[in-house]
Short mmCIF file of C-alpha atoms and ligand atoms in Angstrom, two decimals:
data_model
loop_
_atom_site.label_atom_id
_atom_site.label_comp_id
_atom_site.label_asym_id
_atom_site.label_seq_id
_atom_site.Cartn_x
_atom_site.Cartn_y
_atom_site.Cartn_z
CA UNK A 848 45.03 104.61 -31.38
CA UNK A 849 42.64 107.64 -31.64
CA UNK A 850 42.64 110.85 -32.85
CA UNK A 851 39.97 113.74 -32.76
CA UNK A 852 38.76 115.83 -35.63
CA UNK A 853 37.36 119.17 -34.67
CA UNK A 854 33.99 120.08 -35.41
CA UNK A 855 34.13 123.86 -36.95
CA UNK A 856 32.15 126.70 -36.69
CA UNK A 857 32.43 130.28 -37.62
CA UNK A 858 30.13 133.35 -35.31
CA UNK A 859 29.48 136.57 -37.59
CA UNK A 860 32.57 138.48 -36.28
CA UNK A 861 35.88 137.45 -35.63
CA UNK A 862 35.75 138.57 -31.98
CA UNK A 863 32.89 136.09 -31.63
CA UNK A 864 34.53 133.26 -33.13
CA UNK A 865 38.12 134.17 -31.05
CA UNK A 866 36.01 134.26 -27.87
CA UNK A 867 36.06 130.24 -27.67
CA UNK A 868 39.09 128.87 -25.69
CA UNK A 869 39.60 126.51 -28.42
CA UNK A 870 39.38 128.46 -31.86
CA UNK A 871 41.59 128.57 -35.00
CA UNK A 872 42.95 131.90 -35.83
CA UNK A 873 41.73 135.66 -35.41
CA UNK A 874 42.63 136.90 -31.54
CA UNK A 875 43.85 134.83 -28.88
CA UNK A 876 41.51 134.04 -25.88
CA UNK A 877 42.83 133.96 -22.45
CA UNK A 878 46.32 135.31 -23.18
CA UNK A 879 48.35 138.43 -21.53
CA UNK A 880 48.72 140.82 -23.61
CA UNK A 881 52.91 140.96 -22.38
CA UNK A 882 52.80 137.02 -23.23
CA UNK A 883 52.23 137.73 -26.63
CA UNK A 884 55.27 136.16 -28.90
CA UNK A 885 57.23 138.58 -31.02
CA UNK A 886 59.51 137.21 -33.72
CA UNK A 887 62.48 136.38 -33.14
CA UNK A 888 63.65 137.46 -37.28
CA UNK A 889 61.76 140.55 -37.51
CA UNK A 890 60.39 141.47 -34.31
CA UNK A 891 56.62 141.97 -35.22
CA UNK A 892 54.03 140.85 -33.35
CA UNK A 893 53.05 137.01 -34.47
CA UNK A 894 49.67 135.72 -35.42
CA UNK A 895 47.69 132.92 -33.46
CA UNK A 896 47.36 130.08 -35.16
CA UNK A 897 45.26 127.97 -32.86
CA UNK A 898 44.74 127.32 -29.35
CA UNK A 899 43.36 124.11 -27.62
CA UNK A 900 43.05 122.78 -24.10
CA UNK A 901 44.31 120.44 -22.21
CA UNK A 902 42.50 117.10 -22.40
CA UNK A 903 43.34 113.90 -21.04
CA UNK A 904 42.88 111.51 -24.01
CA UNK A 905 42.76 114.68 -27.12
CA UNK A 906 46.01 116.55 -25.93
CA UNK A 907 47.10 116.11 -22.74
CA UNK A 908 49.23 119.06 -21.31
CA UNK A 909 49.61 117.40 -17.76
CA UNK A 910 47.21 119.53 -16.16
CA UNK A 911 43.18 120.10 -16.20
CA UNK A 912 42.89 124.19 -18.20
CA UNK A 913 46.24 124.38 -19.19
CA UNK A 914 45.75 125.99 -23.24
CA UNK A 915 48.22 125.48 -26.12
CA UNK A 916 48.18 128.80 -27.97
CA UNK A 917 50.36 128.13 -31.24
CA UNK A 918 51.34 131.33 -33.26
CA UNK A 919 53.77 132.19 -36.12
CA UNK A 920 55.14 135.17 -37.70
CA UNK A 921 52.84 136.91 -40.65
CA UNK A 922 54.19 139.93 -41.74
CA UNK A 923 56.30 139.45 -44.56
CA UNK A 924 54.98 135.57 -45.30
CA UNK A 925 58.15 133.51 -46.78
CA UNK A 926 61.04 135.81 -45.72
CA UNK A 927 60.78 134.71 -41.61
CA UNK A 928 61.63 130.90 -41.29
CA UNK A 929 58.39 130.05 -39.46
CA UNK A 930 58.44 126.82 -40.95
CA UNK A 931 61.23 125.80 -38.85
CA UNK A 932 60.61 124.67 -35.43
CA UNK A 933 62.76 126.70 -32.77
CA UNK A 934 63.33 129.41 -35.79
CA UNK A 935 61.55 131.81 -33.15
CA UNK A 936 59.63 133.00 -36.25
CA UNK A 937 56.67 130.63 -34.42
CA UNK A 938 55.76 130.05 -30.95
CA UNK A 939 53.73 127.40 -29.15
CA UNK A 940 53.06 128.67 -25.43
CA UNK A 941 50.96 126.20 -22.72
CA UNK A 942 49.72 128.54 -20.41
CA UNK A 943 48.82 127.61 -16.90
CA UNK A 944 45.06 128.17 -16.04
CA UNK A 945 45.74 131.01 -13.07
CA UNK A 946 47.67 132.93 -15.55
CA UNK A 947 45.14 133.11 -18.50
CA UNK A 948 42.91 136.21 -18.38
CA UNK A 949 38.68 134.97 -19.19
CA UNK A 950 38.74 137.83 -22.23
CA UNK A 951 39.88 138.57 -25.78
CA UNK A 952 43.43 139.61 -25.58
CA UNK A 953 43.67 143.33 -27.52
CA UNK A 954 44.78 143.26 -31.24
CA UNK A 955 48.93 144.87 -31.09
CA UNK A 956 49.62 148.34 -31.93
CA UNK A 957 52.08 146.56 -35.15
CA UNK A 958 48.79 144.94 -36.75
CA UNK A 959 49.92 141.32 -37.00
CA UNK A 960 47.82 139.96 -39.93
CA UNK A 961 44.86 137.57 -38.44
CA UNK A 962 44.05 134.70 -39.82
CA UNK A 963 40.21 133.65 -40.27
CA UNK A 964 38.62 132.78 -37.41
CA UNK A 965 36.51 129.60 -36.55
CA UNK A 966 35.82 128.16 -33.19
CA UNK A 967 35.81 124.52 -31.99
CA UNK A 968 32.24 123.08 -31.18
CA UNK A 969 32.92 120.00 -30.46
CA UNK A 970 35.80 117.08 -31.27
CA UNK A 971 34.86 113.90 -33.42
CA UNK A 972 36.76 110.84 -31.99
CA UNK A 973 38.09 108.46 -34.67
CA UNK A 974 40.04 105.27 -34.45
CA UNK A 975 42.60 103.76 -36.19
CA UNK A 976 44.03 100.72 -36.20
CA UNK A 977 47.63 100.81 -36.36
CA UNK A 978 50.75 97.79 -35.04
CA UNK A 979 53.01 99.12 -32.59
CA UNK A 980 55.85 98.80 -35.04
CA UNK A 981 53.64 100.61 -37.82
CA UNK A 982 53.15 103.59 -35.85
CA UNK A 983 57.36 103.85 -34.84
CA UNK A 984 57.75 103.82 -38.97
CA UNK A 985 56.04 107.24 -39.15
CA UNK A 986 59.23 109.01 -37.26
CA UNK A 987 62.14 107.10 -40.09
CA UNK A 988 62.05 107.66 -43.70
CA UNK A 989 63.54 104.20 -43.82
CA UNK A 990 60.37 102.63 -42.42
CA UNK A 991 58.16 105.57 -43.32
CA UNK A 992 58.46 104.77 -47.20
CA UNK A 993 57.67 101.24 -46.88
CA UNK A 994 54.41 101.78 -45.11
CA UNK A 995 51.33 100.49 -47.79
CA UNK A 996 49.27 103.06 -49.42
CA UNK A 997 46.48 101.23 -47.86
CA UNK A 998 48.03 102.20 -44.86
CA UNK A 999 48.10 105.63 -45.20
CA UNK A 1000 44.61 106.17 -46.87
CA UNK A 1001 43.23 105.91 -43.51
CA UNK A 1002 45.57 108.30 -42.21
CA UNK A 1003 44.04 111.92 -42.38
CA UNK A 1004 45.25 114.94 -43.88
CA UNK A 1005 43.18 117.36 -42.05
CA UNK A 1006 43.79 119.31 -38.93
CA UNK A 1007 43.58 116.92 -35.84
CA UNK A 1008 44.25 116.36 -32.31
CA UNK A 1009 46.49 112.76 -32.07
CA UNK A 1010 47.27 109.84 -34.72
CA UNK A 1011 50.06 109.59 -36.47
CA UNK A 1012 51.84 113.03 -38.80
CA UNK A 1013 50.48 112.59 -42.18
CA UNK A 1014 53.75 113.93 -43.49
CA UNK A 1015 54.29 115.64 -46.82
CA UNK A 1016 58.01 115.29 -47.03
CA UNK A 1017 60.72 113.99 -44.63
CA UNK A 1018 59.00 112.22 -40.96
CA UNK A 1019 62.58 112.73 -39.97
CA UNK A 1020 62.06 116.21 -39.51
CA UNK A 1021 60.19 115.85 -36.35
CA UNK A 1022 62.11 117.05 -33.09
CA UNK A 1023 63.99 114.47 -30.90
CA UNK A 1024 64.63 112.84 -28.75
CA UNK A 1025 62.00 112.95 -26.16
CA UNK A 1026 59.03 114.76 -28.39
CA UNK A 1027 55.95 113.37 -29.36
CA UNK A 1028 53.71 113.82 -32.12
CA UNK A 1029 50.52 115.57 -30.83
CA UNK A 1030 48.58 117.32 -33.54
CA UNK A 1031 48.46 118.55 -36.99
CA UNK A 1032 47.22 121.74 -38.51
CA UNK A 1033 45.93 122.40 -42.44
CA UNK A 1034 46.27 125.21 -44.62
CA UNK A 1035 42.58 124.84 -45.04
CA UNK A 1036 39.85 124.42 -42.22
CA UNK A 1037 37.84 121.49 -42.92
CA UNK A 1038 33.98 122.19 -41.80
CA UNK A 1039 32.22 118.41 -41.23
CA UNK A 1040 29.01 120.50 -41.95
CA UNK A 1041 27.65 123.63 -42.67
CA UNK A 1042 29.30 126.85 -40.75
CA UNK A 1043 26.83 129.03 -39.34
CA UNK A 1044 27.98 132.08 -41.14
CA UNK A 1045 29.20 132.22 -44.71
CA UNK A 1046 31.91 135.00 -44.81
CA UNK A 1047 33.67 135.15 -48.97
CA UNK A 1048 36.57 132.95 -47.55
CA UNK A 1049 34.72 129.91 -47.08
CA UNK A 1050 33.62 127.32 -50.36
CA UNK A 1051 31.48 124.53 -50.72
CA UNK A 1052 34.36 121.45 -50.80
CA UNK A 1053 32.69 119.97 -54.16
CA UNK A 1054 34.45 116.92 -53.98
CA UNK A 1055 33.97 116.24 -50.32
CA UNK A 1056 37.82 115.37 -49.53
CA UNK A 1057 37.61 113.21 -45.75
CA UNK A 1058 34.00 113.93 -45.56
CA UNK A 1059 34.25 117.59 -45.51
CA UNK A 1060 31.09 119.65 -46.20
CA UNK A 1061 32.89 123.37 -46.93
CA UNK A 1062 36.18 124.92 -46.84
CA UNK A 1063 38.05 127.85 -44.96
CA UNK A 1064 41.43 129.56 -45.94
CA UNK A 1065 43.67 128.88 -42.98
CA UNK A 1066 47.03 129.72 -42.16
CA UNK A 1067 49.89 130.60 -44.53
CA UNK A 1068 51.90 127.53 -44.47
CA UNK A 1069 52.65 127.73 -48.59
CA UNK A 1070 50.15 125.07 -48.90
CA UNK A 1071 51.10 122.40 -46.17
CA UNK A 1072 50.66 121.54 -42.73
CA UNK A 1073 51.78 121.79 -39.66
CA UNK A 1074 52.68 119.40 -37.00
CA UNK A 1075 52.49 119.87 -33.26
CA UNK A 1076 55.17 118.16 -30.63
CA UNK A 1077 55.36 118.28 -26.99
CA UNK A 1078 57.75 117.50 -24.67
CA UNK A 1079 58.02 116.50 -21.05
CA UNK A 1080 59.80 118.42 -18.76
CA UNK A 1081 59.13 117.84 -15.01
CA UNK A 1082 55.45 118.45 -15.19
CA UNK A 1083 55.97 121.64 -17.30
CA UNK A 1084 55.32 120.06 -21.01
CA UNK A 1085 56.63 121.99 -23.73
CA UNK A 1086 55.80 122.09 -27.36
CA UNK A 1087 56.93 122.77 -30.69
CA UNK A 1088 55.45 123.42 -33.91
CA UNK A 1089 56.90 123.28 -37.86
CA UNK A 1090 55.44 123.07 -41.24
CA UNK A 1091 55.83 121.16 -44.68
CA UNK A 1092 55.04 122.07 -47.73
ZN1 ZN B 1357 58.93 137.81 -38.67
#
């Protein structure tokens, strides 16, 4: 099984790191203005999380340029449920490529709050080496609980593309039937190396946790991550998105 770490990067203004069609954070890329999610608890504009593109082996959408633009309420963090997947307090919207503009979509009149932005550069591909029946025990706590910690160790915490949900409480949480696990997303953004800029919310990771050089604040998910699932439907995926903490 593989699974592909993104290699971070951050430009000197956020428009410069949003303008990359894959990007964490700041404005979306590509995306109608009218297409962009409201929430469904409070009815402010929502903040992109990330977006991503279709890829056959890193996410496949079912379609060369189709993008995955995830987004989830920010307003009043903690009092909309966007840690709940269909709360309509987050969104995940695959966009088809004839529908997706070429330009930075323009910041709403409600001033969602962005989150920091850093683009994708590139994708490290991993491996790892998991039995079939291993890899069905990370969707039951049953089986989930008796996986070995050496096991896990080699399963990564940090924001990915494929693998297996490194979960922080119940794997049972995870939409079904018919979903699959696709991606997780950090709290923090993991930089493999030096970013190119060095705006105040970016560290030096002293103790180098999965091989990480520095460290970005992320999105607010109290802490946690969140996990990514998509779903077939006749050619027309669709995905879902819900945090732990
Ligand atoms: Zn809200």
């Amino acid at each position: 099984m593989r699974f592909y770490i993104p290699q971070l990067d951050v430009a000197g203004q956020m428009e410069e790191s949003s303008a990359h069609p894959e990007h964490l954070g700041g404005l979306p890329f590509g995306l109608p203005a009218d297409l962009w999610p409201t929430c469904a608890e409070c009815g402010g504009t929502q903040s992109l999380i990330a977006q991503f593109l279709h890829d056959p082996l890193r996410l496949d959408l079912g379609r060369s340029g189709r993008m995955l633009f995830v987004f989830q309420c920010n307003h009043d963090p903690g009092m909309c449920a966007t840690w709940e997947a269909f709360s309509g307090a987050n969104s995940c919207l695959i966009l088809e490529p004839e529908m997706q503009t070429g330009h930075l979509t323009e910041y709403p009149a409600d001033s969602p709050p962005l989150d920091n932005a850093a683009f994708v550069r590139g994708w490290d591909e991993r491996g790892l080496h998991l039995a079939v029946a291993d890899e069905l025990a990370f969707y039951t706590d049953e089986a989930f609980f008796q996986l070995s910690d050496e096991m896990l160790a080699n399963v990564s915490w940090s924001t990915r593309l494929g693998g297996v949900p490194r979960w922080i409480q119940s794997a049972e949480e995870s939409p079904r039937p018919g979903w699959r696990f696709v991606g997780q997303l950090d709290s923090l953004y993991s930089f493999r190396s030096a970013p190119s800029f060095s705006p105040d919310w970016i560290s030096v990771d002293s103790e180098q946790f999965e091989g990480r050089t520095h460290i970005g604040e992320g999105p607010n998910f109290g802490g946690g991550i969140a996990y990514l699932f998509l779903r077939e439907n006749e050619g027309n995926p669709a995905a879902a998105m819900f945090w732990q903490r």
